[in-house]
Amino acid sequence: MGSSKIGITDTTLRDGHQSILATRLRTEDMLPIAELMDEAGFHSLEVWGGATFDACMRFLGEDPWERLRALRKRFKKSKLQMLLRGQNLVGYKHYPDDVVEEFVKRSVGNGIDIIRIFDALNDVRNLERSMQVAKAEGAHVQATVVYTISPVHDIPRYVKKAALLKQMGADSICIKDMAGLLAPYDAYTLIKRLKEEVDLPVHVHSHCTSGLAPMTYLKAAEAGADVLDCAISPLAGGTGQPPVESIVVALKDTPYDTGLGVSVLSEIAEYFKNIKTKYSQFEVAQSVDVAVLRYQIPGGMLSNFIAQLSQQNALDKLPAVLEEVPRVRKDLGYPPLVTPSSQIVGAQAVLNVIAGERYKMVSNEVRAYVRGLYGKPPHPIEEEIKRKIIGDQEVITVRPADLLAPGLEAAKKASSPYADSMEDVLSYALFPSVALTFLKEKMARNTRVDYNLLEEAVENGGTYSPV
Ligand code: CO
C-alpha cells in the first residue's frame, strides 16, 4: 500500500451536466458556486470542452469563450481542465492543423491548465498536433487511452498505447471509460501495469451507467491511481460520474484519503440540488442501465436512437437497432463507442435496420471512416465489408489531417462581418452554421453578455439580462 493520497477531479461543470442535464447548465448558474468549489480542494475541475462548447452556442446563446474567462476569474486557486477530442477539438470531424494550433493556444490563453486529449480510435497520430501545442503553451498534457471491450482489445494493448503517449510528451495518462464498462478487477490490473511499466500519474474517468464505476474506483485506488473523476451528487450517478461525496467517505482514513471535507461538499451539493430543478426538462434518469454491458451502448446513444426512431415512426425497431450496433462495430474493426465513432456506428445501425438490408444505404461518415479519414480502425476491416461500403475507392494510410488544407484564413474571411476576435473566428471554424447564427444574433441584438455586470448582479443577489 502506498502512502500517497488520491486526488479528485470534479467534473460537475462539464461532464456532470453533460451527462445528467444534456449539457444545458448555464454560466449564470455556475458562477455563484464557483468560489466555494474553488475552496473545496479538488485536484482540478473539468469545466470546459467536450460537448459544452457546441451546446453553449447551439442551445444557450452563450459564448463558450466568455464562459471560460468568467470561470477562470472566479477559480483563483484551482486548476481548470478541459476535454479535447484530439484533431476533432470540440467538434465531430478532423480540423486542419492551423485551426488545431490556434484553438489549443486560445484555450490555454483563456484559462485552461490541464488539457485531457483523446482520440476515439486511440490513433495517436490524431493526438500529435494538439499535444505538441498544449505542451508548447505550458499546459499539462493529459493523454488519454479510450477504454472499450472487444475481441481485439486487451490490457497489454492499452499499456502499449500509454507508453507511446508518454514518448509523445504526455504528463499524465487518463483511462477514459465513457460507457462505464471498466470492471473493478480489470481496472486494478490495468492501473497496476500502467504504474509499473509507464510510470506516469494515472487518472481514471468512468461513468455509473452500468453500476460498476464506484467499485471500479475503489480497486483503482488500491492499484495506485492518482486521481479519480467525480461529480457533485446531484449531477452524478446514472450516466454520469460517481458522486464525489461517496468516494470521499469510502476512502476516508485509508492510505487513499482524498483530504476533502464533507461539509463543504454538502454545501455545494445543496446548491446544485436547487439549481437542478430549473433544468428538470433536460434531466436524464439517474438509474442503472445494464444494457450497456450487453450492447456497449452508452446512455447518450440510447436516447439518440429513441429520438431518431420516433421521428421515423419506427420505435418498434429499437431492439433490432440495439442488436445491429455490435455487428456494425465489428464490421468497422471494433472502434470504441465515443464521439464521433458512437454517432457514426449508431447512425449506420439505424440505416441498416430501416433499409432492411445491411449497407444498402451508407452514410458519408461511414464511407469516410472506412477510407481511413478518421484514423486507423483498431482492427483491419474485412475486404468484403470494405468493398460493400466504398467499392474500389482507396484507403489512406497517412495521418488524416495531413490531407486537410489550412482553414484559419478562410474562416477569418467568412466570419469577418460578425467576428470580434480570434475566438469568434475559431467558433466559426469549428461550427460554421451554428456559430454564424450565434454571432449574427449577438450582433443584431448588440447584446454581448457583459460578464462584469452579470457577476455584479450575482454578488448583489440581483438578476441580469443582456438586453
Ligand atoms: Co465522460
Short mmCIF file of C-alpha atoms and ligand atoms in Angstrom, two decimals:
data_model
loop_
_atom_site.label_atom_id
_atom_site.label_comp_id
_atom_site.label_asym_id
_atom_site.label_seq_id
_atom_site.Cartn_x
_atom_site.Cartn_y
_atom_site.Cartn_z
CA MET A 1 0.00 0.00 0.00
CA GLY A 2 1.27 3.42 -0.96
CA SER A 3 1.22 6.37 1.38
CA SER A 4 0.24 8.96 -1.21
CA LYS A 5 -3.22 10.44 -1.12
CA ILE A 6 -5.57 10.39 -4.01
CA GLY A 7 -6.89 13.45 -5.85
CA ILE A 8 -10.36 14.17 -7.13
CA THR A 9 -11.16 15.96 -10.39
CA ASP A 10 -14.60 17.49 -10.13
CA THR A 11 -16.45 17.21 -13.44
CA THR A 12 -19.71 18.87 -12.37
CA LEU A 13 -19.34 21.87 -14.68
CA ARG A 14 -18.54 19.76 -17.76
CA ASP A 15 -19.30 16.05 -17.84
CA GLY A 16 -21.62 16.24 -14.82
CA HIS A 17 -24.21 18.40 -16.55
CA GLN A 18 -23.34 16.99 -19.99
CA SER A 19 -24.34 13.53 -18.72
CA ILE A 20 -27.23 14.43 -16.42
CA LEU A 21 -28.69 17.67 -17.85
CA ALA A 22 -27.99 17.29 -21.59
CA THR A 23 -25.20 19.94 -21.38
CA ARG A 24 -27.69 22.71 -20.62
CA LEU A 25 -26.22 24.23 -17.43
CA ARG A 26 -25.85 27.98 -17.90
CA THR A 27 -22.89 30.09 -16.87
CA GLU A 28 -25.11 32.20 -14.61
CA ASP A 29 -25.78 29.05 -12.58
CA MET A 30 -22.09 28.16 -12.36
CA LEU A 31 -20.68 31.47 -11.16
CA PRO A 32 -22.45 31.78 -7.77
CA ILE A 33 -20.96 28.48 -6.55
CA ALA A 34 -17.55 28.82 -8.18
CA GLU A 35 -15.82 30.37 -5.18
CA LEU A 36 -16.91 27.60 -2.85
CA MET A 37 -15.86 24.96 -5.38
CA ASP A 38 -12.53 26.73 -5.62
CA GLU A 39 -12.07 26.29 -1.86
CA ALA A 40 -13.01 22.59 -1.79
CA GLY A 41 -9.50 21.30 -2.53
CA PHE A 42 -10.09 19.39 -5.76
CA HIS A 43 -7.06 18.29 -7.74
CA SER A 44 -8.69 20.06 -10.69
CA LEU A 45 -12.09 20.96 -12.09
CA GLU A 46 -13.17 19.92 -15.54
CA VAL A 47 -15.19 22.90 -16.73
CA TRP A 48 -14.84 23.15 -20.49
CA GLY A 49 -14.64 21.23 -23.75
CA GLY A 50 -16.44 18.06 -24.77
CA ALA A 51 -19.95 18.95 -25.86
CA THR A 52 -20.16 22.17 -23.81
CA PHE A 53 -18.61 24.36 -26.49
CA ASP A 54 -21.18 23.43 -29.13
CA ALA A 55 -24.06 23.41 -26.62
CA CYS A 56 -23.23 26.94 -25.41
CA MET A 57 -23.81 28.42 -28.85
CA ARG A 58 -26.41 25.98 -30.15
CA PHE A 59 -28.77 25.77 -27.19
CA LEU A 60 -27.91 28.54 -24.76
CA GLY A 61 -26.97 31.51 -26.93
CA GLU A 62 -23.81 31.78 -24.82
CA ASP A 63 -20.26 32.43 -25.88
CA PRO A 64 -18.18 29.45 -24.71
CA TRP A 65 -15.04 31.59 -24.56
CA GLU A 66 -16.68 34.13 -22.29
CA ARG A 67 -17.82 31.29 -20.03
CA LEU A 68 -14.25 30.10 -19.72
CA ARG A 69 -12.95 33.57 -18.88
CA ALA A 70 -15.70 34.14 -16.32
CA LEU A 71 -14.90 30.83 -14.61
CA ARG A 72 -11.15 31.49 -14.70
CA LYS A 73 -11.73 34.76 -12.90
CA ARG A 74 -13.57 33.03 -10.07
CA PHE A 75 -11.33 29.97 -9.72
CA LYS A 76 -8.32 31.66 -8.23
CA LYS A 77 -6.60 28.62 -6.74
CA SER A 78 -7.80 25.61 -8.66
CA LYS A 79 -6.55 24.10 -11.85
CA LEU A 80 -9.10 24.20 -14.64
CA GLN A 81 -9.31 21.32 -17.04
CA MET A 82 -10.87 20.70 -20.42
CA LEU A 83 -11.65 17.70 -22.61
CA LEU A 84 -10.31 17.86 -26.17
CA ARG A 85 -11.11 15.32 -28.90
CA GLY A 86 -7.63 15.46 -30.44
CA GLN A 87 -7.75 16.61 -34.05
CA ASN A 88 -11.55 16.89 -33.67
CA LEU A 89 -11.06 19.56 -30.97
CA VAL A 90 -14.55 20.01 -29.52
CA GLY A 91 -16.29 19.10 -32.79
CA TYR A 92 -17.14 15.96 -34.68
CA LYS A 93 -14.63 15.89 -37.52
CA HIS A 94 -10.97 16.49 -38.16
CA TYR A 95 -9.85 20.10 -38.37
CA PRO A 96 -6.75 21.34 -40.15
CA ASP A 97 -3.57 21.79 -38.13
CA ASP A 98 -3.66 25.59 -38.17
CA VAL A 99 -7.14 25.57 -36.60
CA VAL A 100 -5.99 22.99 -34.03
CA GLU A 101 -2.96 25.10 -33.14
CA GLU A 102 -4.89 28.31 -32.68
CA PHE A 103 -7.69 26.61 -30.75
CA VAL A 104 -5.34 24.96 -28.27
CA LYS A 105 -3.39 28.20 -27.84
CA ARG A 106 -6.54 30.18 -27.12
CA SER A 107 -7.87 27.51 -24.75
CA VAL A 108 -4.73 27.81 -22.64
CA GLY A 109 -4.66 31.60 -23.10
CA ASN A 110 -8.19 31.95 -21.80
CA GLY A 111 -7.53 29.93 -18.68
CA ILE A 112 -7.15 26.17 -19.14
CA ASP A 113 -4.36 24.49 -17.12
CA ILE A 114 -4.85 20.82 -17.94
CA ILE A 115 -5.87 19.51 -21.36
CA ARG A 116 -7.14 15.97 -21.49
CA ILE A 117 -6.75 14.82 -25.07
CA PHE A 118 -8.23 11.71 -26.64
CA ASP A 119 -8.95 10.15 -30.00
CA ALA A 120 -11.99 7.94 -30.49
CA LEU A 121 -9.88 5.31 -32.28
CA ASN A 122 -6.84 5.64 -29.99
CA ASP A 123 -4.93 6.60 -33.14
CA VAL A 124 -2.05 8.55 -31.62
CA ARG A 125 -1.46 10.44 -34.85
CA ASN A 126 -4.70 12.25 -34.12
CA LEU A 127 -3.32 13.47 -30.78
CA GLU A 128 0.07 14.52 -32.08
CA ARG A 129 -0.53 18.14 -33.03
CA SER A 130 -2.74 19.14 -30.10
CA MET A 131 -0.33 17.52 -27.63
CA GLN A 132 2.61 19.41 -29.14
CA VAL A 133 0.84 22.77 -28.99
CA ALA A 134 -0.55 22.21 -25.49
CA LYS A 135 2.94 21.35 -24.32
CA ALA A 136 4.48 24.39 -26.00
CA GLU A 137 1.84 26.62 -24.39
CA GLY A 138 2.79 25.32 -20.96
CA ALA A 139 -0.36 23.32 -20.25
CA HIS A 140 -0.35 19.96 -18.51
CA VAL A 141 -0.84 17.39 -21.25
CA GLN A 142 -3.06 14.55 -20.13
CA ALA A 143 -3.06 11.96 -22.89
CA THR A 144 -5.92 9.55 -22.91
CA VAL A 145 -6.47 5.89 -23.57
CA VAL A 146 -10.09 5.31 -24.54
CA TYR A 147 -11.30 2.12 -22.88
CA THR A 148 -13.54 -0.38 -24.56
CA ILE A 149 -14.12 -4.12 -24.62
CA SER A 150 -13.80 -6.19 -27.77
CA PRO A 151 -12.07 -9.35 -29.02
CA VAL A 152 -9.12 -7.19 -30.18
CA HIS A 153 -8.74 -5.03 -27.07
CA ASP A 154 -6.74 -6.29 -24.11
CA ILE A 155 -4.71 -4.83 -21.28
CA PRO A 156 -1.28 -5.13 -22.98
CA ARG A 157 -2.68 -3.12 -25.88
CA TYR A 158 -3.67 -0.23 -23.58
CA VAL A 159 -0.34 -0.32 -21.76
CA LYS A 160 1.48 -0.13 -25.09
CA LYS A 161 -0.65 2.86 -26.16
CA ALA A 162 0.09 4.64 -22.89
CA ALA A 163 3.83 4.02 -23.29
CA LEU A 164 3.63 5.54 -26.75
CA LEU A 165 1.78 8.58 -25.40
CA LYS A 166 4.47 9.04 -22.78
CA GLN A 167 7.09 9.15 -25.51
CA MET A 168 4.99 11.78 -27.26
CA GLY A 169 5.22 14.02 -24.20
CA ALA A 170 2.23 13.09 -22.01
CA ASP A 171 2.48 14.43 -18.45
CA SER A 172 -0.16 12.00 -17.22
CA ILE A 173 -2.40 9.26 -18.57
CA CYS A 174 -6.17 9.16 -18.37
CA ILE A 175 -8.15 5.97 -18.72
CA LYS A 176 -11.37 7.17 -20.29
CA ASP A 177 -14.21 4.78 -19.66
CA MET A 178 -17.02 6.76 -21.26
CA ALA A 179 -19.52 3.90 -21.23
CA GLY A 180 -18.80 2.60 -17.74
CA LEU A 181 -17.53 -0.76 -18.96
CA LEU A 182 -14.33 -0.90 -16.93
CA ALA A 183 -14.78 -3.65 -14.35
CA PRO A 184 -13.11 -3.35 -10.92
CA TYR A 185 -10.52 -6.11 -11.27
CA ASP A 186 -9.67 -5.20 -14.85
CA ALA A 187 -9.10 -1.64 -13.65
CA TYR A 188 -6.83 -2.98 -10.93
CA THR A 189 -4.69 -4.97 -13.37
CA LEU A 190 -4.57 -2.20 -15.96
CA ILE A 191 -3.59 0.53 -13.48
CA LYS A 192 -1.01 -1.64 -11.72
CA ARG A 193 0.64 -2.33 -15.06
CA LEU A 194 0.48 1.31 -16.15
CA LYS A 195 2.11 2.42 -12.90
CA GLU A 196 4.83 -0.22 -13.20
CA GLU A 197 5.54 -0.02 -16.91
CA VAL A 198 4.68 3.53 -17.94
CA ASP A 199 5.29 5.33 -14.65
CA LEU A 200 3.14 8.42 -15.11
CA PRO A 201 0.28 9.69 -12.95
CA VAL A 202 -2.89 7.77 -13.83
CA HIS A 203 -6.32 9.43 -13.85
CA VAL A 204 -9.50 7.41 -14.08
CA HIS A 205 -12.65 8.69 -15.76
CA SER A 206 -15.71 6.49 -15.60
CA HIS A 207 -19.50 6.66 -15.75
CA CYS A 208 -22.02 4.95 -13.49
CA THR A 209 -24.13 3.77 -16.44
CA SER A 210 -23.63 0.05 -15.73
CA GLY A 211 -23.36 0.40 -11.96
CA LEU A 212 -19.69 -0.67 -11.89
CA ALA A 213 -17.93 2.67 -11.51
CA PRO A 214 -17.84 3.15 -7.70
CA MET A 215 -16.45 -0.38 -7.24
CA THR A 216 -14.01 0.25 -10.06
CA TYR A 217 -12.81 3.44 -8.32
CA LEU A 218 -12.12 1.51 -5.14
CA LYS A 219 -9.95 -1.02 -6.95
CA ALA A 220 -8.36 1.79 -8.97
CA ALA A 221 -7.35 3.48 -5.72
CA GLU A 222 -5.85 0.25 -4.41
CA ALA A 223 -3.93 -0.22 -7.66
CA GLY A 224 -2.30 3.21 -7.31
CA ALA A 225 -4.48 5.53 -9.38
CA ASP A 226 -3.56 9.14 -8.69
CA VAL A 227 -6.79 10.97 -9.50
CA LEU A 228 -10.44 9.92 -9.83
CA ASP A 229 -13.11 11.86 -11.75
CA CYS A 230 -16.25 12.52 -9.72
CA ALA A 231 -19.17 14.93 -9.81
CA ILE A 232 -21.15 16.51 -7.02
CA SER A 233 -24.03 14.15 -6.14
CA PRO A 234 -26.99 15.97 -7.75
CA LEU A 235 -25.14 15.82 -11.09
CA ALA A 236 -23.62 12.35 -10.56
CA GLY A 237 -24.68 8.72 -10.85
CA GLY A 238 -26.74 7.34 -13.72
CA THR A 239 -24.94 8.10 -16.95
CA GLY A 240 -22.63 10.50 -15.07
CA GLN A 241 -19.59 10.14 -12.81
CA PRO A 242 -19.65 8.59 -9.33
CA PRO A 243 -20.69 11.09 -6.64
CA VAL A 244 -17.71 12.79 -5.06
CA GLU A 245 -19.20 12.66 -1.55
CA SER A 246 -19.48 8.84 -1.57
CA ILE A 247 -15.97 8.33 -2.89
CA VAL A 248 -14.56 10.76 -0.31
CA VAL A 249 -16.24 8.86 2.52
CA ALA A 250 -15.30 5.45 1.10
CA LEU A 251 -11.61 6.39 1.07
CA LYS A 252 -11.52 8.38 4.31
CA ASP A 253 -8.80 7.40 6.80
CA THR A 254 -7.29 4.94 4.37
CA PRO A 255 -4.00 5.35 2.50
CA TYR A 256 -6.15 6.74 -0.32
CA ASP A 257 -7.78 9.54 1.68
CA THR A 258 -8.83 12.38 -0.62
CA GLY A 259 -8.37 15.02 2.05
CA LEU A 260 -11.68 16.64 1.02
CA GLY A 261 -14.13 17.85 3.64
CA VAL A 262 -17.65 16.51 3.52
CA SER A 263 -19.29 19.68 4.86
CA VAL A 264 -18.09 21.92 2.00
CA LEU A 265 -19.19 19.26 -0.45
CA SER A 266 -22.63 19.14 1.17
CA GLU A 267 -22.97 22.86 0.74
CA ILE A 268 -22.05 22.59 -2.94
CA ALA A 269 -24.46 19.68 -3.34
CA GLU A 270 -27.27 21.68 -1.75
CA TYR A 271 -26.69 24.44 -4.28
CA PHE A 272 -26.86 22.10 -7.28
CA LYS A 273 -29.89 20.29 -5.89
CA ASN A 274 -31.76 23.58 -6.04
CA ILE A 275 -30.36 24.69 -9.39
CA LYS A 276 -31.20 21.34 -10.97
CA THR A 277 -34.93 21.95 -10.60
CA LYS A 278 -34.62 24.68 -13.26
CA TYR A 279 -33.40 22.07 -15.75
CA SER A 280 -35.80 19.22 -15.00
CA GLN A 281 -36.98 19.03 -18.63
CA PHE A 282 -33.45 18.01 -19.68
CA GLU A 283 -32.80 15.63 -16.85
CA VAL A 284 -31.69 12.12 -17.71
CA ALA A 285 -32.91 9.41 -15.34
CA GLN A 286 -30.13 8.51 -12.92
CA SER A 287 -30.74 4.78 -12.87
CA VAL A 288 -28.50 1.84 -13.68
CA ASP A 289 -28.81 0.53 -17.21
CA VAL A 290 -27.21 -2.87 -17.69
CA ALA A 291 -27.98 -2.86 -21.44
CA VAL A 292 -24.66 -1.09 -21.75
CA LEU A 293 -22.89 -4.25 -20.60
CA ARG A 294 -24.60 -6.25 -23.32
CA TYR A 295 -24.56 -3.82 -26.24
CA GLN A 296 -21.86 -1.41 -25.06
CA ILE A 297 -24.20 1.41 -25.90
CA PRO A 298 -23.59 4.47 -23.75
CA GLY A 299 -26.59 6.30 -22.31
CA GLY A 300 -26.42 9.28 -24.67
CA MET A 301 -26.51 6.99 -27.67
CA LEU A 302 -29.61 5.20 -26.46
CA SER A 303 -31.57 8.45 -26.15
CA ASN A 304 -30.38 9.41 -29.67
CA PHE A 305 -31.78 6.15 -31.06
CA ILE A 306 -35.11 6.71 -29.40
CA ALA A 307 -35.26 10.24 -30.87
CA GLN A 308 -34.20 9.13 -34.39
CA LEU A 309 -36.56 6.18 -34.50
CA SER A 310 -39.56 8.07 -33.13
CA GLN A 311 -39.04 10.68 -35.85
CA GLN A 312 -39.45 7.94 -38.43
CA ASN A 313 -42.31 6.30 -36.57
CA ALA A 314 -40.17 3.23 -36.14
CA LEU A 315 -39.69 2.95 -32.41
CA ASP A 316 -40.62 -0.73 -32.65
CA LYS A 317 -37.29 -1.21 -34.46
CA LEU A 318 -35.31 -0.26 -31.35
CA PRO A 319 -34.47 -3.84 -30.27
CA ALA A 320 -33.27 -4.63 -33.82
CA VAL A 321 -31.10 -1.50 -33.83
CA LEU A 322 -29.59 -2.41 -30.47
CA GLU A 323 -28.68 -5.85 -31.87
CA GLU A 324 -27.27 -4.26 -35.01
CA VAL A 325 -24.88 -1.88 -33.23
CA PRO A 326 -22.37 -4.56 -32.13
CA ARG A 327 -22.44 -6.05 -35.65
CA VAL A 328 -21.66 -2.72 -37.31
CA ARG A 329 -18.98 -2.12 -34.72
CA LYS A 330 -17.40 -5.47 -35.53
CA ASP A 331 -17.58 -4.75 -39.28
CA LEU A 332 -15.78 -1.45 -38.69
CA GLY A 333 -12.92 -3.00 -36.73
CA TYR A 334 -14.24 -2.55 -33.17
CA PRO A 335 -13.99 1.21 -32.69
CA PRO A 336 -14.64 2.31 -29.09
CA LEU A 337 -18.08 3.93 -28.98
CA VAL A 338 -17.33 7.54 -28.13
CA THR A 339 -17.82 10.82 -30.02
CA PRO A 340 -17.68 10.76 -33.01
CA SER A 341 -17.47 6.98 -33.62
CA SER A 342 -20.56 6.31 -31.48
CA GLN A 343 -22.63 8.57 -33.77
CA ILE A 344 -21.09 7.02 -36.90
CA VAL A 345 -21.78 3.45 -35.82
CA GLY A 346 -25.19 4.31 -34.38
CA ALA A 347 -26.47 6.09 -37.48
CA GLN A 348 -25.33 3.22 -39.72
CA ALA A 349 -27.03 0.67 -37.48
CA VAL A 350 -30.27 2.63 -37.87
CA LEU A 351 -29.82 2.76 -41.68
CA ASN A 352 -29.17 -0.99 -41.84
CA VAL A 353 -32.32 -1.78 -39.93
CA ILE A 354 -34.61 0.77 -41.62
CA ALA A 355 -33.45 -0.21 -45.14
CA GLY A 356 -33.97 -3.86 -44.32
CA GLU A 357 -30.64 -4.68 -45.95
CA ARG A 358 -27.22 -4.13 -44.45
CA TYR A 359 -25.19 -1.33 -46.10
CA LYS A 360 -27.78 -0.79 -48.80
CA MET A 361 -27.67 2.80 -47.61
CA VAL A 362 -24.34 4.02 -46.27
CA SER A 363 -23.72 7.32 -44.51
CA ASN A 364 -20.97 9.64 -45.78
CA GLU A 365 -19.33 9.35 -42.38
CA VAL A 366 -19.07 5.57 -42.62
CA ARG A 367 -17.56 5.90 -46.09
CA ALA A 368 -15.00 8.37 -44.76
CA TYR A 369 -14.32 6.11 -41.78
CA VAL A 370 -13.68 3.08 -43.98
CA ARG A 371 -11.38 5.16 -46.15
CA GLY A 372 -9.28 5.87 -43.04
CA LEU A 373 -10.21 9.53 -42.81
CA TYR A 374 -10.93 9.29 -39.07
CA GLY A 375 -7.73 7.33 -38.41
CA LYS A 376 -6.79 3.71 -38.30
CA PRO A 377 -9.52 1.38 -37.01
CA PRO A 378 -8.39 -0.75 -34.04
CA HIS A 379 -8.67 -3.85 -36.22
CA PRO A 380 -8.43 -4.17 -40.04
CA ILE A 381 -11.77 -4.07 -41.84
CA GLU A 382 -12.57 -7.16 -43.90
CA GLU A 383 -12.22 -6.77 -47.67
CA GLU A 384 -15.78 -7.78 -48.33
CA ILE A 385 -17.21 -5.12 -46.00
CA LYS A 386 -14.81 -2.57 -47.43
CA ARG A 387 -15.94 -3.30 -50.98
CA LYS A 388 -19.58 -3.09 -49.98
CA ILE A 389 -19.08 0.33 -48.46
CA ILE A 390 -16.51 2.12 -50.63
CA GLY A 391 -16.23 -0.04 -53.75
CA ASP A 392 -12.72 0.36 -55.16
CA GLN A 393 -12.04 3.78 -53.58
CA GLU A 394 -8.61 3.91 -51.99
CA VAL A 395 -7.91 3.76 -48.28
CA ILE A 396 -5.50 6.38 -46.99
CA THR A 397 -2.54 5.44 -44.82
CA VAL A 398 -1.26 8.90 -43.84
CA ARG A 399 -2.34 10.91 -40.79
CA PRO A 400 -5.81 12.11 -41.83
CA ALA A 401 -5.12 15.78 -41.06
CA ASP A 402 -2.17 15.72 -43.49
CA LEU A 403 -4.75 15.78 -46.25
CA LEU A 404 -6.50 18.91 -44.97
CA ALA A 405 -5.69 22.34 -46.36
CA PRO A 406 -5.21 25.12 -43.79
CA GLY A 407 -8.55 26.55 -42.68
CA LEU A 408 -7.96 29.55 -40.47
CA GLU A 409 -7.67 32.22 -43.17
CA ALA A 410 -10.85 31.09 -44.88
CA ALA A 411 -12.68 31.09 -41.53
CA LYS A 412 -11.40 34.61 -40.83
CA LYS A 413 -12.69 35.81 -44.16
CA ALA A 414 -16.07 34.13 -43.95
CA SER A 415 -16.76 35.24 -40.38
CA SER A 416 -15.27 38.72 -40.67
CA PRO A 417 -18.55 40.68 -40.73
CA TYR A 418 -19.54 39.12 -37.41
CA ALA A 419 -16.37 38.05 -35.62
CA ASP A 420 -14.94 40.40 -33.00
CA SER A 421 -11.95 38.28 -32.05
CA MET A 422 -9.84 35.28 -32.96
CA GLU A 423 -12.02 33.33 -30.51
CA ASP A 424 -15.09 34.17 -32.62
CA VAL A 425 -13.20 33.08 -35.73
CA LEU A 426 -12.41 29.75 -34.07
CA SER A 427 -16.04 29.25 -33.06
CA TYR A 428 -16.87 29.74 -36.73
CA ALA A 429 -14.08 27.44 -37.95
CA LEU A 430 -15.44 24.65 -35.74
CA PHE A 431 -19.18 25.07 -36.21
CA PRO A 432 -19.77 27.36 -39.21
CA SER A 433 -23.55 27.40 -39.32
CA VAL A 434 -24.18 27.29 -35.56
CA ALA A 435 -21.56 29.96 -34.93
CA LEU A 436 -22.80 32.18 -37.71
CA THR A 437 -26.34 32.13 -36.33
CA PHE A 438 -24.97 32.77 -32.87
CA LEU A 439 -22.64 35.60 -33.92
CA LYS A 440 -25.29 37.24 -36.06
CA GLU A 441 -27.84 37.19 -33.27
CA LYS A 442 -25.30 38.56 -30.88
CA MET A 443 -24.58 41.37 -33.29
CA ALA A 444 -28.22 42.03 -34.15
CA ARG A 445 -29.15 42.39 -30.51
CA ASN A 446 -25.84 44.06 -29.88
CA THR A 447 -26.11 42.39 -26.55
CA ARG A 448 -22.91 40.61 -25.85
CA VAL A 449 -23.32 39.25 -22.32
CA ASP A 450 -21.41 41.59 -20.06
CA TYR A 451 -19.89 39.24 -17.53
CA ASN A 452 -18.84 42.07 -15.25
CA LEU A 453 -22.45 43.18 -14.95
CA LEU A 454 -23.56 39.58 -14.60
CA GLU A 455 -21.11 38.97 -11.78
CA GLU A 456 -22.12 42.17 -10.08
CA ALA A 457 -25.74 41.09 -10.22
CA VAL A 458 -24.84 37.67 -8.85
CA GLU A 459 -22.90 39.23 -5.97
CA ASN A 460 -25.75 41.54 -5.06
CA GLY A 461 -28.30 38.77 -5.31
CA GLY A 462 -29.97 40.54 -8.23
CA THR A 463 -30.64 39.48 -11.79
CA TYR A 464 -29.06 40.47 -15.05
CA SER A 465 -30.37 40.01 -18.53
CA PRO A 466 -28.38 41.02 -21.61
CA VAL A 467 -30.91 43.32 -23.24
CO CO B 1 -17.26 11.18 -19.66
#
